[in-house]
Amino acid sequence: MQPAQRRAYGRRATPAVAVLITVLAAAGLGGCTGSDSSSGPDDGTSGDSGANVSAEPGRYRTLPEACGAVSRKTLQTLLPGAEQDDKVYDGQAAVTYDIDRRDGCRWKVETTSGTRYLTIDFQRVVSYDPSVSDDDRARETYEKKAVAADIPDAPTAPSTPSSSSQSEGGASGDSSSSASPGTSSDGPGKSGKGGTSDEGDKSDEPGKGTDTPSAGGDASGGSDQSDTASEDTAPRRLDDLGDDAFLNDELITKDSGIHRDITLVFRSSNVIATIEYDQWTTDKKHIPNSQGLQENAQDLADELTGRLNE
């Protein structure tokens, strides 16, 4: 009888236990499902956001050969007198271990009137941070160069006064100018005040001044004081070259002579190009002309921009 009872008990108990197990399993499964449903969207969102944070690569993957990036015609303009030694146009390549990341070249020509140096440098910037694009990293590098050269920020356009303020201010301005010519002359004086202060503060940094030699030529006479830098030739940012650009102009006088150093840096996407164009002379009465050297450097920059886009 006992074995039979055990068997009967077992048959009666099995359905109840099965039901209980099913209920518990369903409850547990529901809890897991609820947990998964609540955490699933969060995990998916965080996963998607991580996948979407992938900055675009820069436009350029390679660099042009620096020594071959400047045309013969341009070199003849920038390096007058080099035709006496044709090898000068070949340039001297910079030492580099990856020409797709960095490349440069240097030219030098010596004549009886002085020495000229030309150096170009290409740097392709690559960001290894997936959240920062190559362009943004290159922009940061460029800005550091501009700050190191003490290049002022680009001037902002003056705000236009309202019509009411114009009428009121204009009436006041007209009456004062007609009543007092001296006040009228102060207006232009203020607008040109930068040039006046430049003459006092930058007496050793000439620009166009009274000398008007051909582009890139030596100044014909003059002195540090008479060849004062103007607003057009002062260190500044350029708004018509690449994505960003600045130009620096320094005049350095030593016992051995005088030299003007032109540095032009521009950024095109993730490439930063640097041009250094220097003219040395032992004759302090013939100051290297700022305007001519700057124009030559800017013409070269335009040419290099085209080479990058080939």
Tab-separated table of C-alpha atoms in Angstrom:
chain	number	residue	atom	x	y	z
A	1	MET	CA	0.000	0.000	0.000
A	2	GLN	CA	2.736	2.481	0.775
A	3	PRO	CA	4.309	2.256	-2.666
A	4	ALA	CA	0.907	2.720	-4.222
A	5	GLN	CA	0.197	5.739	-1.993
A	6	ARG	CA	3.513	7.236	-2.962
A	7	ARG	CA	2.658	6.753	-6.561
A	8	ALA	CA	-0.823	8.252	-6.057
A	9	TYR	CA	0.621	11.171	-4.103
A	10	GLY	CA	3.123	11.682	-6.754
A	11	ARG	CA	0.479	11.787	-9.453
A	12	ARG	CA	-1.659	14.250	-7.485
A	13	ALA	CA	1.273	16.497	-6.550
A	14	THR	CA	2.915	16.694	-9.958
A	15	PRO	CA	0.291	18.974	-11.572
A	16	ALA	CA	0.326	21.380	-8.622
A	17	VAL	CA	4.108	21.580	-8.611
A	18	ALA	CA	4.131	22.021	-12.357
A	19	VAL	CA	1.647	24.870	-12.087
A	20	LEU	CA	3.690	26.510	-9.339
A	21	ILE	CA	6.884	26.160	-11.324
A	22	THR	CA	5.155	27.556	-14.388
A	23	VAL	CA	3.857	30.550	-12.413
A	24	LEU	CA	7.223	31.223	-10.866
A	25	ALA	CA	8.992	30.822	-14.184
A	26	ALA	CA	6.522	33.154	-15.843
A	27	ALA	CA	6.990	35.724	-13.102
A	28	GLY	CA	10.749	35.444	-13.321
A	29	LEU	CA	10.668	35.643	-17.093
A	30	GLY	CA	8.393	38.652	-16.926
A	31	GLY	CA	10.780	40.341	-14.522
A	32	CYS	CA	13.690	39.667	-16.827
A	33	THR	CA	11.721	40.866	-19.807
A	34	GLY	CA	10.734	44.035	-17.976
A	35	SER	CA	14.331	44.623	-16.973
A	36	ASP	CA	15.499	44.113	-20.523
A	37	SER	CA	12.822	46.406	-21.913
A	38	SER	CA	13.743	49.175	-19.506
A	39	SER	CA	17.467	48.883	-20.055
A	40	GLY	CA	17.321	48.003	-23.723
A	41	PRO	CA	16.530	51.492	-25.063
A	42	ASP	CA	19.183	53.069	-22.837
A	43	ASP	CA	21.807	50.639	-24.011
A	44	GLY	CA	20.783	51.106	-27.605
A	45	THR	CA	20.853	54.872	-27.264
A	46	SER	CA	24.254	54.929	-25.647
A	47	GLY	CA	25.560	52.508	-28.250
A	48	ASP	CA	24.167	54.580	-31.108
A	49	SER	CA	25.537	57.816	-29.680
A	50	GLY	CA	28.980	56.285	-29.392
A	51	ALA	CA	28.813	55.053	-32.938
A	52	ASN	CA	27.601	58.409	-34.274
A	53	VAL	CA	30.425	60.359	-32.632
A	54	SER	CA	32.875	59.835	-35.479
A	55	ALA	CA	34.431	63.004	-36.861
A	56	GLU	CA	34.984	63.240	-40.582
A	57	PRO	CA	38.530	62.939	-41.940
A	58	GLY	CA	40.213	65.898	-43.569
A	59	ARG	CA	40.035	66.647	-47.273
A	60	TYR	CA	43.687	65.845	-47.927
A	61	ARG	CA	45.305	62.423	-47.575
A	62	THR	CA	48.657	63.319	-49.176
A	63	LEU	CA	50.887	66.355	-49.726
A	64	PRO	CA	52.486	67.762	-52.876
A	65	GLU	CA	56.247	67.539	-53.180
A	66	ALA	CA	57.455	70.799	-51.669
A	67	CYS	CA	60.458	71.418	-53.930
A	68	GLY	CA	58.299	70.795	-56.990
A	69	ALA	CA	55.304	72.799	-55.783
A	70	VAL	CA	56.646	76.204	-56.925
A	71	SER	CA	56.797	76.982	-60.627
A	72	ARG	CA	60.002	78.134	-62.299
A	73	LYS	CA	58.367	81.449	-63.229
A	74	THR	CA	57.428	82.154	-59.607
A	75	LEU	CA	60.922	81.282	-58.388
A	76	GLN	CA	62.426	83.677	-60.919
A	77	THR	CA	60.264	86.462	-59.477
A	78	LEU	CA	60.928	85.651	-55.826
A	79	LEU	CA	64.648	84.949	-56.281
A	80	PRO	CA	66.042	87.541	-58.703
A	81	GLY	CA	69.597	86.732	-59.677
A	82	ALA	CA	69.177	82.971	-59.320
A	83	GLU	CA	69.468	82.551	-63.084
A	84	GLN	CA	73.223	82.930	-62.627
A	85	ASP	CA	73.180	79.537	-60.880
A	86	ASP	CA	70.435	77.357	-62.323
A	87	LYS	CA	70.779	74.808	-59.519
A	88	VAL	CA	69.301	77.340	-57.095
A	89	TYR	CA	65.859	76.656	-58.532
A	90	ASP	CA	66.059	73.008	-57.456
A	91	GLY	CA	65.857	73.949	-53.810
A	92	GLN	CA	66.950	71.917	-50.803
A	93	ALA	CA	64.407	69.412	-49.527
A	94	ALA	CA	63.698	69.332	-45.804
A	95	VAL	CA	64.462	66.171	-43.847
A	96	THR	CA	61.199	64.287	-43.280
A	97	TYR	CA	60.207	60.722	-42.473
A	98	ASP	CA	56.704	60.795	-43.941
A	99	ILE	CA	56.161	63.099	-46.910
A	100	ASP	CA	52.415	62.534	-46.659
A	101	ARG	CA	52.446	64.168	-43.227
A	102	ARG	CA	55.196	66.806	-43.515
A	103	ASP	CA	57.312	68.158	-46.341
A	104	GLY	CA	59.295	71.322	-47.000
A	105	CYS	CA	61.874	72.981	-49.220
A	106	ARG	CA	64.318	75.903	-48.978
A	107	TRP	CA	65.889	78.164	-51.589
A	108	LYS	CA	68.701	80.670	-51.220
A	109	VAL	CA	70.210	83.128	-53.683
A	110	GLU	CA	73.119	85.470	-53.003
A	111	THR	CA	73.828	88.550	-55.115
A	112	THR	CA	75.915	91.674	-54.738
A	113	SER	CA	72.831	93.550	-53.492
A	114	GLY	CA	71.963	91.036	-50.793
A	115	THR	CA	70.582	87.597	-50.033
A	116	ARG	CA	67.106	86.154	-50.316
A	117	TYR	CA	65.702	83.086	-48.622
A	118	LEU	CA	62.478	81.252	-49.445
A	119	THR	CA	61.118	78.390	-47.367
A	120	ILE	CA	57.833	76.535	-47.692
A	121	ASP	CA	56.462	73.924	-45.314
A	122	PHE	CA	53.422	71.652	-45.659
A	123	GLN	CA	51.885	70.019	-42.603
A	124	ARG	CA	48.948	67.603	-42.878
A	125	VAL	CA	47.165	67.454	-39.535
A	126	VAL	CA	45.519	64.217	-38.429
A	127	SER	CA	43.309	63.956	-35.360
A	128	TYR	CA	43.512	60.704	-33.449
A	129	ASP	CA	40.482	61.650	-31.356
A	130	PRO	CA	37.319	60.227	-32.989
A	131	SER	CA	35.294	63.125	-31.543
A	132	VAL	CA	37.533	65.800	-33.128
A	133	SER	CA	37.778	66.124	-36.895
A	134	ASP	CA	41.042	66.643	-38.761
A	135	ASP	CA	39.835	70.107	-39.799
A	136	ASP	CA	39.110	71.137	-36.210
A	137	ARG	CA	42.503	69.881	-35.049
A	138	ALA	CA	44.191	71.777	-37.895
A	139	ARG	CA	42.253	74.911	-36.951
A	140	GLU	CA	43.549	74.623	-33.383
A	141	THR	CA	47.122	74.238	-34.645
A	142	TYR	CA	46.737	77.228	-36.944
A	143	GLU	CA	45.355	79.447	-34.165
A	144	LYS	CA	48.298	78.573	-31.932
A	145	LYS	CA	50.623	79.806	-34.677
A	146	ALA	CA	48.650	83.035	-35.044
A	147	VAL	CA	48.711	83.678	-31.297
A	148	ALA	CA	52.442	82.949	-31.113
A	149	ALA	CA	53.019	85.530	-33.870
A	150	ASP	CA	50.859	88.125	-32.042
A	151	ILE	CA	48.525	88.442	-35.015
A	152	PRO	CA	45.480	90.564	-34.070
A	153	ASP	CA	42.006	89.155	-34.471
A	154	ALA	CA	40.109	90.037	-37.607
A	155	PRO	CA	38.287	93.359	-37.141
A	156	THR	CA	34.528	93.166	-36.758
A	157	ALA	CA	32.246	95.255	-38.927
A	158	PRO	CA	30.926	98.330	-37.084
A	159	SER	CA	27.257	98.214	-36.171
A	160	THR	CA	24.957	100.423	-38.215
A	161	PRO	CA	23.153	103.013	-36.076
A	162	SER	CA	19.374	103.242	-36.250
A	163	SER	CA	17.688	105.788	-38.485
A	164	SER	CA	16.620	107.862	-35.478
A	165	SER	CA	20.124	107.968	-34.050
A	166	GLN	CA	21.479	108.790	-37.496
A	167	SER	CA	19.134	111.728	-37.836
A	168	GLU	CA	19.921	112.985	-34.363
A	169	GLY	CA	23.619	112.224	-34.501
A	170	GLY	CA	23.860	113.398	-38.088
A	171	ALA	CA	22.277	116.727	-37.303
A	172	SER	CA	24.570	117.194	-34.377
A	173	GLY	CA	27.585	116.121	-36.440
A	174	ASP	CA	26.669	118.431	-39.335
A	175	SER	CA	26.185	121.419	-37.117
A	176	SER	CA	29.445	120.866	-35.305
A	177	SER	CA	31.388	120.306	-38.512
A	178	SER	CA	29.974	123.406	-40.167
A	179	ALA	CA	30.485	125.520	-37.085
A	180	SER	CA	33.972	124.254	-36.322
A	181	PRO	CA	36.256	123.116	-39.147
A	182	GLY	CA	38.741	121.976	-36.545
A	183	THR	CA	36.275	119.443	-35.237
A	184	SER	CA	35.725	118.161	-38.760
A	185	SER	CA	39.428	117.562	-39.202
A	186	ASP	CA	39.433	115.541	-35.990
A	187	GLY	CA	37.167	112.964	-37.587
A	188	PRO	CA	39.609	111.991	-40.343
A	189	GLY	CA	42.384	112.349	-37.829
A	190	LYS	CA	40.800	109.671	-35.709
A	191	SER	CA	40.263	107.333	-38.611
A	192	GLY	CA	43.890	107.695	-39.588
A	193	LYS	CA	45.199	107.727	-36.075
A	194	GLY	CA	46.534	104.215	-36.413
A	195	GLY	CA	48.921	105.382	-39.091
A	196	THR	CA	50.094	108.255	-36.924
A	197	SER	CA	50.721	106.010	-33.940
A	198	ASP	CA	52.449	103.485	-36.211
A	199	GLU	CA	54.984	106.144	-37.150
A	200	GLY	CA	55.765	106.662	-33.499
A	201	ASP	CA	55.569	103.057	-32.294
A	202	LYS	CA	56.924	101.234	-35.353
A	203	SER	CA	59.657	103.533	-36.553
A	204	ASP	CA	61.848	100.489	-37.181
A	205	GLU	CA	59.226	98.540	-39.150
A	206	PRO	CA	58.817	100.163	-42.564
A	207	GLY	CA	56.186	99.397	-45.128
A	208	LYS	CA	55.288	101.171	-48.366
A	209	GLY	CA	56.307	104.680	-47.291
A	210	THR	CA	57.896	106.892	-49.912
A	211	ASP	CA	59.666	104.044	-51.734
A	212	THR	CA	57.816	102.414	-54.615
A	213	PRO	CA	60.121	99.834	-56.184
A	214	SER	CA	58.866	97.015	-58.356
A	215	ALA	CA	57.357	93.994	-56.619
A	216	GLY	CA	60.012	92.216	-54.640
A	217	GLY	CA	62.695	94.778	-55.464
A	218	ASP	CA	64.871	96.716	-53.070
A	219	ALA	CA	63.666	100.057	-51.834
A	220	SER	CA	65.387	102.917	-53.605
A	221	GLY	CA	66.579	105.000	-50.696
A	222	GLY	CA	64.660	106.053	-47.636
A	223	SER	CA	65.182	105.209	-43.997
A	224	ASP	CA	63.469	103.338	-41.210
A	225	GLN	CA	61.482	106.450	-40.335
A	226	SER	CA	60.379	107.373	-43.865
A	227	ASP	CA	59.360	103.840	-44.883
A	228	THR	CA	56.809	103.345	-42.131
A	229	ALA	CA	54.413	100.386	-42.270
A	230	SER	CA	50.851	101.207	-43.253
A	231	GLU	CA	47.611	99.448	-42.365
A	232	ASP	CA	47.820	97.563	-45.668
A	233	THR	CA	51.188	96.013	-44.813
A	234	ALA	CA	50.946	95.599	-41.028
A	235	PRO	CA	50.729	92.060	-39.573
A	236	ARG	CA	47.155	90.950	-40.148
A	237	ARG	CA	44.745	88.157	-40.977
A	238	LEU	CA	43.855	87.537	-44.610
A	239	ASP	CA	40.263	86.791	-45.575
A	240	ASP	CA	40.763	85.744	-49.192
A	241	LEU	CA	43.177	82.835	-48.873
A	242	GLY	CA	42.244	79.278	-47.924
A	243	ASP	CA	40.042	78.702	-44.890
A	244	ASP	CA	42.257	80.800	-42.591
A	245	ALA	CA	45.384	82.850	-43.204
A	246	PHE	CA	47.617	85.460	-41.609
A	247	LEU	CA	50.672	87.452	-42.668
A	248	ASN	CA	53.469	88.717	-40.461
A	249	ASP	CA	56.043	91.348	-41.457
A	250	GLU	CA	59.165	92.012	-39.393
A	251	LEU	CA	62.044	94.386	-40.080
A	252	ILE	CA	65.233	93.602	-38.156
A	253	THR	CA	68.226	95.904	-38.098
A	254	LYS	CA	71.669	94.697	-37.038
A	255	ASP	CA	75.193	96.025	-37.241
A	256	SER	CA	75.862	93.651	-40.120
A	257	GLY	CA	72.865	94.841	-42.107
A	258	ILE	CA	69.097	94.860	-42.299
A	259	HIS	CA	66.577	92.189	-43.256
A	260	ARG	CA	62.835	91.948	-43.676
A	261	ASP	CA	61.113	88.673	-42.844
A	262	ILE	CA	57.715	87.899	-44.350
A	263	THR	CA	55.820	84.943	-42.892
A	264	LEU	CA	52.536	83.824	-44.423
A	265	VAL	CA	50.572	80.929	-42.938
A	266	PHE	CA	47.356	79.573	-44.395
A	267	ARG	CA	45.109	76.619	-43.657
A	268	SER	CA	43.158	74.659	-46.231
A	269	SER	CA	41.052	71.986	-44.561
A	270	ASN	CA	43.529	69.792	-42.641
A	271	VAL	CA	46.717	71.138	-44.289
A	272	ILE	CA	48.705	74.093	-42.936
A	273	ALA	CA	51.178	75.745	-45.298
A	274	THR	CA	53.878	78.140	-44.108
A	275	ILE	CA	55.833	80.504	-46.359
A	276	GLU	CA	58.914	82.333	-45.096
A	277	TYR	CA	60.340	84.918	-47.465
A	278	ASP	CA	63.345	86.955	-46.269
A	279	GLN	CA	65.487	89.635	-47.866
A	280	TRP	CA	68.837	90.695	-46.401
A	281	THR	CA	70.989	93.671	-47.338
A	282	THR	CA	74.099	95.287	-45.913
A	283	ASP	CA	73.040	98.719	-47.188
A	284	LYS	CA	70.793	100.251	-44.550
A	285	LYS	CA	69.824	103.038	-46.932
A	286	HIS	CA	68.067	100.527	-49.164
A	287	ILE	CA	65.375	98.993	-47.020
A	288	PRO	CA	63.694	95.841	-48.372
A	289	ASN	CA	60.261	96.949	-49.517
A	290	SER	CA	57.373	95.572	-47.481
A	291	GLN	CA	54.646	95.838	-50.085
A	292	GLY	CA	56.607	94.117	-52.837
A	293	LEU	CA	57.728	91.212	-50.654
A	294	GLN	CA	54.224	90.698	-49.273
A	295	GLU	CA	52.679	90.659	-52.735
A	296	ASN	CA	55.181	88.042	-53.852
A	297	ALA	CA	54.423	85.893	-50.804
A	298	GLN	CA	50.679	86.139	-51.387
A	299	ASP	CA	51.058	85.234	-55.070
A	300	LEU	CA	53.021	82.166	-54.024
A	301	ALA	CA	50.337	81.243	-51.479
A	302	ASP	CA	47.689	81.378	-54.214
A	303	GLU	CA	49.826	79.061	-56.327
A	304	LEU	CA	50.307	76.589	-53.477
A	305	THR	CA	46.559	76.539	-52.812
A	306	GLY	CA	46.053	75.447	-56.389
A	307	ARG	CA	48.687	72.743	-56.034
A	308	LEU	CA	46.942	71.328	-52.988
A	309	ASN	CA	43.700	71.006	-54.935
A	310	GLU	CA	45.223	69.263	-57.963
